[in-house]
CSV table of C-alpha atoms in Angstrom, one decimal:
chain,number,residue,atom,x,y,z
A,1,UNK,CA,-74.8,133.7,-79.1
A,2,UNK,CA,-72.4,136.9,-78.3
A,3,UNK,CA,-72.2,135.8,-74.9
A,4,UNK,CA,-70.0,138.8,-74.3
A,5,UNK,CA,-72.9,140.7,-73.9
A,6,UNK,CA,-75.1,139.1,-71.7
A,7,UNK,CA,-71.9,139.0,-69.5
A,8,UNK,CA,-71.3,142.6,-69.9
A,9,UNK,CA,-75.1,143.3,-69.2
A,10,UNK,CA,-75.3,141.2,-66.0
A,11,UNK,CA,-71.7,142.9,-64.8
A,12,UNK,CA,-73.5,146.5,-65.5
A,13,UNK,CA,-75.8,145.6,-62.6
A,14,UNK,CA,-73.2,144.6,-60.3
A,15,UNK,CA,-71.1,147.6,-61.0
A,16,UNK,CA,-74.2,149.5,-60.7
A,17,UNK,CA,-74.8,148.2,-57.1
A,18,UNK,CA,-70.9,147.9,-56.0
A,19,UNK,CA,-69.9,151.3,-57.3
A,20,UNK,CA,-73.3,153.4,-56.1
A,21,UNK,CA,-72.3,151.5,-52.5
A,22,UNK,CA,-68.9,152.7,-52.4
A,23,UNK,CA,-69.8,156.1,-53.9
A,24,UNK,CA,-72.3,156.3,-50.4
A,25,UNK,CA,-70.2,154.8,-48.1
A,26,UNK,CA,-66.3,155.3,-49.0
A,27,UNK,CA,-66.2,158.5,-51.1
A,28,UNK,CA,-69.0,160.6,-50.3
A,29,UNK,CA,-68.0,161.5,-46.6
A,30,UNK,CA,-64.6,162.6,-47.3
A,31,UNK,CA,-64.0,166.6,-47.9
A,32,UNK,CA,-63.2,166.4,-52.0
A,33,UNK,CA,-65.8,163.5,-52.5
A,34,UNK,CA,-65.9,163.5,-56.6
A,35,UNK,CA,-61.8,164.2,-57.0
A,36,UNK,CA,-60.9,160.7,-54.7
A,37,UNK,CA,-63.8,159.4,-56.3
A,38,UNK,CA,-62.8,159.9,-59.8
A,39,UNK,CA,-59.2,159.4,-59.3
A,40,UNK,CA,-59.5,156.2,-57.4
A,41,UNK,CA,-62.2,154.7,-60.5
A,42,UNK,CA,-59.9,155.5,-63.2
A,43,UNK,CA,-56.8,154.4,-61.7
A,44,UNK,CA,-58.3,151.2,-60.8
A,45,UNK,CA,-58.9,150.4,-64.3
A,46,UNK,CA,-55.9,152.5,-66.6
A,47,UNK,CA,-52.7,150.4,-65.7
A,48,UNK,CA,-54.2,147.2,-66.8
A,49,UNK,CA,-55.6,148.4,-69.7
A,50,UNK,CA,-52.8,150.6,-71.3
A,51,UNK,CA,-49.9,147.2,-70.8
A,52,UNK,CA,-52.9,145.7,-72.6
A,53,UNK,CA,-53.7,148.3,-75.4
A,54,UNK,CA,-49.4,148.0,-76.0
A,55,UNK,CA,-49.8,143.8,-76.1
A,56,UNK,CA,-52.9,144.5,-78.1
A,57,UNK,CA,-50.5,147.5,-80.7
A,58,UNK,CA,-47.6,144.9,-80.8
A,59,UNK,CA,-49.7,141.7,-81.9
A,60,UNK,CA,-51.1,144.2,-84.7
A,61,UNK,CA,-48.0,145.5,-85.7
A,62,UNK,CA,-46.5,141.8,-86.3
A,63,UNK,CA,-49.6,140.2,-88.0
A,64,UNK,CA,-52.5,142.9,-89.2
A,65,UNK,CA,-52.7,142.9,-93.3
A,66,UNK,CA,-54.1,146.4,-92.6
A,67,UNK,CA,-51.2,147.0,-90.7
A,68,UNK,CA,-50.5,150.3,-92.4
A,69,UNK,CA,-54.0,151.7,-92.2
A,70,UNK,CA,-54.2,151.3,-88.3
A,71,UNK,CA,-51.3,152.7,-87.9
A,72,UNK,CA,-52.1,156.0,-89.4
A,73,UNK,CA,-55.2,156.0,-87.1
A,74,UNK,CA,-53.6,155.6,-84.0
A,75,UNK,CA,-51.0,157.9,-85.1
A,76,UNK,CA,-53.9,160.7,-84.9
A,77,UNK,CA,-53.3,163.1,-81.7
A,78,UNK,CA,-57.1,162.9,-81.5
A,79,UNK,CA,-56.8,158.9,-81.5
A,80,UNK,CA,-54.7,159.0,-78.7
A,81,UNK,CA,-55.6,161.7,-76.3
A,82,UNK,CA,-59.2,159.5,-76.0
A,83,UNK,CA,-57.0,155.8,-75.5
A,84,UNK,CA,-55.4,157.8,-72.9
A,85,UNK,CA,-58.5,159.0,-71.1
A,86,UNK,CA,-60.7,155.9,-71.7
A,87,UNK,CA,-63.9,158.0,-72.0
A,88,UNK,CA,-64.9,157.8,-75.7
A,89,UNK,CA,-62.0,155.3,-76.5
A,90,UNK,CA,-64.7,152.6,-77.3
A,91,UNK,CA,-66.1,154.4,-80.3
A,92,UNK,CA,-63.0,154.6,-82.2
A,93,UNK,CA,-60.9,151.7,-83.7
A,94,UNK,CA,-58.8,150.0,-80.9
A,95,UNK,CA,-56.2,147.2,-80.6
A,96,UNK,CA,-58.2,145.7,-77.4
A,97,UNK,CA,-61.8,145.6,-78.7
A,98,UNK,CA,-63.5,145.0,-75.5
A,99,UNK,CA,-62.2,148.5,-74.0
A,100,UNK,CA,-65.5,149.4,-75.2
A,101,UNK,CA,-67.5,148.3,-71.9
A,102,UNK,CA,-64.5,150.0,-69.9
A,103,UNK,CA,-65.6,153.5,-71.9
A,104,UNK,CA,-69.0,152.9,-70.7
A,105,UNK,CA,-68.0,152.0,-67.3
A,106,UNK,CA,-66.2,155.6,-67.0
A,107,UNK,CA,-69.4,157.8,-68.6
A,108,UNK,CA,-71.1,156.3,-65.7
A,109,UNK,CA,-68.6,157.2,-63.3
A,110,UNK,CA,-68.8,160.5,-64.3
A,111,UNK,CA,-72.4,160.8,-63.7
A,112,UNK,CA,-72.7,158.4,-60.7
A,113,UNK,CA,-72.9,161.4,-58.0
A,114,UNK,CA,-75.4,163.3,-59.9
A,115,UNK,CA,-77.2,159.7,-60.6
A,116,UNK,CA,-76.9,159.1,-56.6
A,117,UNK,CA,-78.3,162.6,-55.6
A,118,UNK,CA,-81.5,162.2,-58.1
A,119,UNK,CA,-82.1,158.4,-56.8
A,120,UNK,CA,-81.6,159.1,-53.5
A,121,UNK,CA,-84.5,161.8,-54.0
A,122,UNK,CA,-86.3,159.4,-55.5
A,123,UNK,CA,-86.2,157.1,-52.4
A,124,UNK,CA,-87.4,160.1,-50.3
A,125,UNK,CA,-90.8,159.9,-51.9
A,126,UNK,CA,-94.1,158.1,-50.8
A,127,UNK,CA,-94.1,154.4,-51.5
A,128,UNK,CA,-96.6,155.0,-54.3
A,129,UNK,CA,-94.6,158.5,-55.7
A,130,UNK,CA,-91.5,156.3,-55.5
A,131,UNK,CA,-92.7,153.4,-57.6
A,132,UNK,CA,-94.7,155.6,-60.5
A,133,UNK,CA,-91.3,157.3,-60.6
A,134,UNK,CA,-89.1,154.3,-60.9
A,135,UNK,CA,-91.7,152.4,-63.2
A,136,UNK,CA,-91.7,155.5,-65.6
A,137,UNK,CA,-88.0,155.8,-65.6
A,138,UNK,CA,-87.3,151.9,-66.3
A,139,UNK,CA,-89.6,152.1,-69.1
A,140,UNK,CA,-87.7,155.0,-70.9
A,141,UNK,CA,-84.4,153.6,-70.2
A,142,UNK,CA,-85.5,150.1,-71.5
A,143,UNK,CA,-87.1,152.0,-74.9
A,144,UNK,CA,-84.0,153.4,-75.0
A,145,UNK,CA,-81.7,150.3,-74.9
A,146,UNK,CA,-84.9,148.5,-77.4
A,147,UNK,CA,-84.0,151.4,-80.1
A,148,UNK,CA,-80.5,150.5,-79.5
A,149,UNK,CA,-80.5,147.1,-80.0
A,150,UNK,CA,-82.5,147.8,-83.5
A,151,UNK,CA,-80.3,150.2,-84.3
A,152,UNK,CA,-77.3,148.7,-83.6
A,153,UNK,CA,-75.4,151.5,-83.3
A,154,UNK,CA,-71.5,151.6,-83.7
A,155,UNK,CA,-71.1,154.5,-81.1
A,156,UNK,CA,-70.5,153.5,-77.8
A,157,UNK,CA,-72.5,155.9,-75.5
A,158,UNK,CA,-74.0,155.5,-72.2
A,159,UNK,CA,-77.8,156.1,-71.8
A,160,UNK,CA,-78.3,152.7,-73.9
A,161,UNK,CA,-76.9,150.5,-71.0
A,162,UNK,CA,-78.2,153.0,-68.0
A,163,UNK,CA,-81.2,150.3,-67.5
A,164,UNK,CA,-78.4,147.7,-66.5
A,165,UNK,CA,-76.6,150.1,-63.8
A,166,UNK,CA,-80.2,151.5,-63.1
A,167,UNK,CA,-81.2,148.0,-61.8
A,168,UNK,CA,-77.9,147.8,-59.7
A,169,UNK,CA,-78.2,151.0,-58.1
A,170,UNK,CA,-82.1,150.9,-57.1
A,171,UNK,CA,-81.1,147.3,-55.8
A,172,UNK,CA,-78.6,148.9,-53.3
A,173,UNK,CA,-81.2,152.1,-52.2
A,174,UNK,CA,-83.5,150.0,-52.1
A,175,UNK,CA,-81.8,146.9,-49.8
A,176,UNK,CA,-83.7,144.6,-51.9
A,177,UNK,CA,-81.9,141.2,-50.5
A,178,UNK,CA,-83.6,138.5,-53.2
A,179,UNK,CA,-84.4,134.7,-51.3
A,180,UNK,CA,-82.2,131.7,-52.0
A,181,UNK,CA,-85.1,130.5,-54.6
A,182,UNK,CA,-85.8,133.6,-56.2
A,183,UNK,CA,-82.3,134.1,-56.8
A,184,UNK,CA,-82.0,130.6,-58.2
A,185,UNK,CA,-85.2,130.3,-59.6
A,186,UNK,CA,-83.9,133.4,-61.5
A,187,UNK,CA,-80.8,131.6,-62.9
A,188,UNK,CA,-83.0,129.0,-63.8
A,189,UNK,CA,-85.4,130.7,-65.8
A,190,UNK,CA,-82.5,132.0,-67.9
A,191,UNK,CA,-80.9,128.3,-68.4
A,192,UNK,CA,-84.7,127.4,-69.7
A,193,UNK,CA,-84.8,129.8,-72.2
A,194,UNK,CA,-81.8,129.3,-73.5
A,195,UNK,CA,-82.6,125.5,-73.5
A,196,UNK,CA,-85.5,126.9,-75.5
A,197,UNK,CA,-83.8,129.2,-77.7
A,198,UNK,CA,-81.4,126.5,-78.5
A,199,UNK,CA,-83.6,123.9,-79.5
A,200,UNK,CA,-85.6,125.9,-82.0
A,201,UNK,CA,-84.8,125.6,-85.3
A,202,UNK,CA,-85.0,129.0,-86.4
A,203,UNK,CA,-84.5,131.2,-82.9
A,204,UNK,CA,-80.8,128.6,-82.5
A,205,UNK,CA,-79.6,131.0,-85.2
A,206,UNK,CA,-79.1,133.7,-82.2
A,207,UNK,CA,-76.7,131.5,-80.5
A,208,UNK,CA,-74.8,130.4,-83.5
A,209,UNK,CA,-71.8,132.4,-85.2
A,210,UNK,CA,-73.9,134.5,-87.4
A,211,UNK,CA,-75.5,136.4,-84.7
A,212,UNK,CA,-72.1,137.9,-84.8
A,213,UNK,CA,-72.0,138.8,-88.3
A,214,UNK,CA,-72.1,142.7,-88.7
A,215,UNK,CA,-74.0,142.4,-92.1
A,216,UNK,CA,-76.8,140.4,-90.8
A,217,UNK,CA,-78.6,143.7,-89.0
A,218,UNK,CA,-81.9,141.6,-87.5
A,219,UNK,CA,-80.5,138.8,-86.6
A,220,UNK,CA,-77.5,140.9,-84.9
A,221,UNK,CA,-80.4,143.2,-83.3
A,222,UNK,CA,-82.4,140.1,-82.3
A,223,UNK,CA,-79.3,139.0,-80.2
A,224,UNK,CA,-78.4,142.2,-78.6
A,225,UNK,CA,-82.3,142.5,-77.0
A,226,UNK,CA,-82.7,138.9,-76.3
A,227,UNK,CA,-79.0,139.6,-73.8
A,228,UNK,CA,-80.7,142.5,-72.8
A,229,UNK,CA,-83.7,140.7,-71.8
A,230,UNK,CA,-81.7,137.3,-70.0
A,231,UNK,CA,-79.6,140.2,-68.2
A,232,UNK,CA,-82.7,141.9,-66.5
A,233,UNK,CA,-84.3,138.2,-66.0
A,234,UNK,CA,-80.5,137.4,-64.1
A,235,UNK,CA,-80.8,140.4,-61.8
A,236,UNK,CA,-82.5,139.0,-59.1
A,237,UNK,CA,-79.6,136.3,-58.8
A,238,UNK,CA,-77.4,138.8,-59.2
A,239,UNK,CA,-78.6,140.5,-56.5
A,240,UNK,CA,-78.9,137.6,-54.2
A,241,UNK,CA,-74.9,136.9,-54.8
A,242,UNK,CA,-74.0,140.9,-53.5
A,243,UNK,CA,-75.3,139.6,-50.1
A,244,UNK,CA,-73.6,136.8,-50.1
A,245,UNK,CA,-70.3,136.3,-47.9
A,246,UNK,CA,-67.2,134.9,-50.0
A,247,UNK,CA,-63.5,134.0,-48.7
A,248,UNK,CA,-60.5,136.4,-49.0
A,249,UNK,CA,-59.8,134.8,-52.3
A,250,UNK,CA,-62.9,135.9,-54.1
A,251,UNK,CA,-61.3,139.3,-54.5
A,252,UNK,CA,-58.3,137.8,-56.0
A,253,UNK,CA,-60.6,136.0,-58.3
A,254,UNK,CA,-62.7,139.7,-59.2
A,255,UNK,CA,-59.8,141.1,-60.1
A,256,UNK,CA,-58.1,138.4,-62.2
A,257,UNK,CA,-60.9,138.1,-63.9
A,258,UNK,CA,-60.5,141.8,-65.4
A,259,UNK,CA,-57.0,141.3,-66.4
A,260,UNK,CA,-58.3,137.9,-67.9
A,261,UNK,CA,-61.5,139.9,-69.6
A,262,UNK,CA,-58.7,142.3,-71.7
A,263,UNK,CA,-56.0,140.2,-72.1
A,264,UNK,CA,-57.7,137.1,-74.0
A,265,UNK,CA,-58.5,139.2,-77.1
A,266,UNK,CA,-54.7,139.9,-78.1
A,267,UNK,CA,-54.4,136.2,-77.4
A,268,UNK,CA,-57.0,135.4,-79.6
A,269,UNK,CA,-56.1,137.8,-82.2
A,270,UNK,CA,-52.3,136.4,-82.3
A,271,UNK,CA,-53.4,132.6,-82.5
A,272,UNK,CA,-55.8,133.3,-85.4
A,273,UNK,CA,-53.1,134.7,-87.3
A,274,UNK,CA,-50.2,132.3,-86.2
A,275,UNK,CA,-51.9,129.7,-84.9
A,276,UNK,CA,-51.9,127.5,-88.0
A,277,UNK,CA,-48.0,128.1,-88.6
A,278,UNK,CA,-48.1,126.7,-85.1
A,279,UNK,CA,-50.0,123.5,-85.2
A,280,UNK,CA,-52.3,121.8,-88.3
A,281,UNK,CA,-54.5,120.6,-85.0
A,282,UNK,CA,-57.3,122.4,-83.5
A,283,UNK,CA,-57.1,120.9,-80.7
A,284,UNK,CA,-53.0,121.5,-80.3
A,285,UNK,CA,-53.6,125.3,-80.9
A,286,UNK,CA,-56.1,125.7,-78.3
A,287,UNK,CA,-54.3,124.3,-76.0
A,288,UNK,CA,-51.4,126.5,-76.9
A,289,UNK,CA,-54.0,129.5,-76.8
A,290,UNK,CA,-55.3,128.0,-73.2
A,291,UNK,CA,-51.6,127.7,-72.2
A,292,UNK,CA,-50.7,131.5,-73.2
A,293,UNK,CA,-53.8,133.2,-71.8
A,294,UNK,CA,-53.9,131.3,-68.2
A,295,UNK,CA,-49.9,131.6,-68.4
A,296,UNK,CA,-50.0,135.7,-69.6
A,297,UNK,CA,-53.1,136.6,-67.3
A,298,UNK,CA,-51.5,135.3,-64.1
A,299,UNK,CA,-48.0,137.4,-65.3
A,300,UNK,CA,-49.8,140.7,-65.6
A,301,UNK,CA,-51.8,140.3,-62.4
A,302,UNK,CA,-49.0,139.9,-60.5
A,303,UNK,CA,-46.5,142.6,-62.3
A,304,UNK,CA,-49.2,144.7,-63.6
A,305,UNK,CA,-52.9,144.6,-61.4
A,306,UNK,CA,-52.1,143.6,-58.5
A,307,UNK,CA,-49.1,145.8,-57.5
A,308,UNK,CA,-51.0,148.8,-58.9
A,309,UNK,CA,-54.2,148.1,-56.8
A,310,UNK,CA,-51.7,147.7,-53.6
A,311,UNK,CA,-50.4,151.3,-54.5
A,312,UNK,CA,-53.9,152.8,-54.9
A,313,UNK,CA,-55.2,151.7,-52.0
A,314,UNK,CA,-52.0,152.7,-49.5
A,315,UNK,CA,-52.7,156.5,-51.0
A,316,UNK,CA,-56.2,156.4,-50.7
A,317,UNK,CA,-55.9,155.2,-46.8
A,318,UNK,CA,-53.0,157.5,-46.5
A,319,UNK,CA,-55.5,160.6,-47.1
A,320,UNK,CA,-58.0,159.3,-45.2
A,321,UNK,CA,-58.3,156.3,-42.4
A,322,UNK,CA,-61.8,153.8,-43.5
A,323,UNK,CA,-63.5,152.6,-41.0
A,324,UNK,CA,-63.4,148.9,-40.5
A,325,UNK,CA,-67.0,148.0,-41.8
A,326,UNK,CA,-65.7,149.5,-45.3
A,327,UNK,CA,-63.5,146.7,-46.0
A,328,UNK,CA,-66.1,144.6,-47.1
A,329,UNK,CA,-66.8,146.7,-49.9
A,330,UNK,CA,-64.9,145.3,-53.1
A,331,UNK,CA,-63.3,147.1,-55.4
């Protein structure tokens, strides 16, 4: 199965929830709301991803076949005035394929406050109003996501994934705080149909590496809506964890795993080119692609992430003192 996706799915919802939260409770008060807003959301993510994007260029440059061809892409001013600004980088060949969900990420922090202002109208409403209006629109963004998934489209834009951060968002208006059970039963439910999917002799074929496989459109479709569907069926765990208290460490951990989420692909991309000039055994390279990916993510956190998200926060407290209660929110 394209894991990736179900993963990216289920972290749409918690960036729905964690970003709409700080959008109310950090940015919104302050006298230029959207600027500190913006500002902060892309700086958070650009330093990381640009050492990233040059790892990502320099592994190309020494192994690609097509070496030539990418190059004369990336050369284009076009090419590089969107790596530069993230939003619409995902659509376009990269050296970091995963960037895509980062491009996503920044559409919807672009229309966040106007998302806020319409939901938190929506919340104003009657109980009944309020949950004809939320039903209606969770229907069209899921039809929208369902055309996606068949279509399969190449271009990375938005509205397909708005039913993730949708289900974040009216999780936070709403204060919806799932039970222990429901939040495990939720989990659960997902581990039993994957259980299911796995044992079937046709359906495994979702999980397996042909689901991958560009050329096979329905079986690649099939997998995108079946991670659709196991993200919305995870949300009520997800939801229970938001209200969950963690240790100081957790944070560490959030962030690593962002450097970790970019930097594994270059890693990957260099060992299946050199890994066999390395080692004849399997099990010898992937310990040597283990080694450099635990080795390189914990280098970059501490040169790259973390002394960049140290810098960001000192300028945004230097503009404007938070209030005790907002250092709970994460990042």
């Amino acid at each position: 199965m394209r894991w990736e996706l179900g993963r990216v799915y289920v972290f749409f919802v918690l960036s729905g929830y964690w970003v709409c939260r700080m959008w109310r409770e950090k940015y919104r008060p302050r006298s230029h709301p959207l600027a500190a807003f913006l500002a902060s959301r892309f700086w958070r993510l650009w330093p990381t991803y640009f050492v990233c994007q040059w790892i990502g260029l320099a592994v190309l440059m020494r192994f690609s076949p097509r070496w030539a061809a990418e190059a004369a892409l990336m050369a284009n001013p076009l090419w590089i005035l969107r790596a530069l600004a993230i939003v619409s980088a995902g659509s376009q060949f990269n050296p970091v394929a995963p960037i895509w969900t980062l491009d996503i990420e920044m559409q919807f922090y672009l229309l966040l406050p106007f998302l806020a202002w319409a939901l938190a109208r929506v919340f104003g409403l009657p109980s009944a109003a309020r949950m004809a209006v939320l039903a209606l629109a969770l229907a069209g963004l899921g039809a929208i996501f369902y055309r996606e998934g068949l279509g399969n489209a190449g271009f990375r834009v938005l509205p397909p994934y708005l039913i993730f951060f949708s289900l974040g968002m009216i999780t936070f208006y709403s204060g919806w705080q799932p039970a222990r059970w429901m939040g495990l039963g939720a989990a659960a439910l997902v581990v039993a149909i994957l259980g299911v999917v796995a044992c079937h002799p046709t359906w495994r074929n979702l999980m397996g590496p042909a689901a991958t496989r560009t050329a096979l459109v329905n079986l690649q479709s099939g997998n995108v809506l079946l991670c659709g569907l196991l993200a919305v069926l995870f949300t009520p765990y997800a939801a229970f964890t938001v209200s969950q208290p963690s240790p100081a460490w957790d944070r560490h951990l959030g962030n690593i795993s962002y450097v970790l989420y970019l930097f594994h692909y270059p890693v990957q991309m260099a060992m299946d080119w050199a890994g066999p000039s390395l080692s004849a055994s399997p099990t010898v390279r992937g310990a040597l692609q283990m080694a450099a990916l635990v080795g390189g993510t914990c280098v970059l956190y501490r040169l790259v992430d973390l002394p960049s998200e140290r810098w960001r926060h000192a300028v945004l407290e230097k503009r404007r003192a938070l209030p005790a209660a907002e250092n709970s929110i994460r990042p």
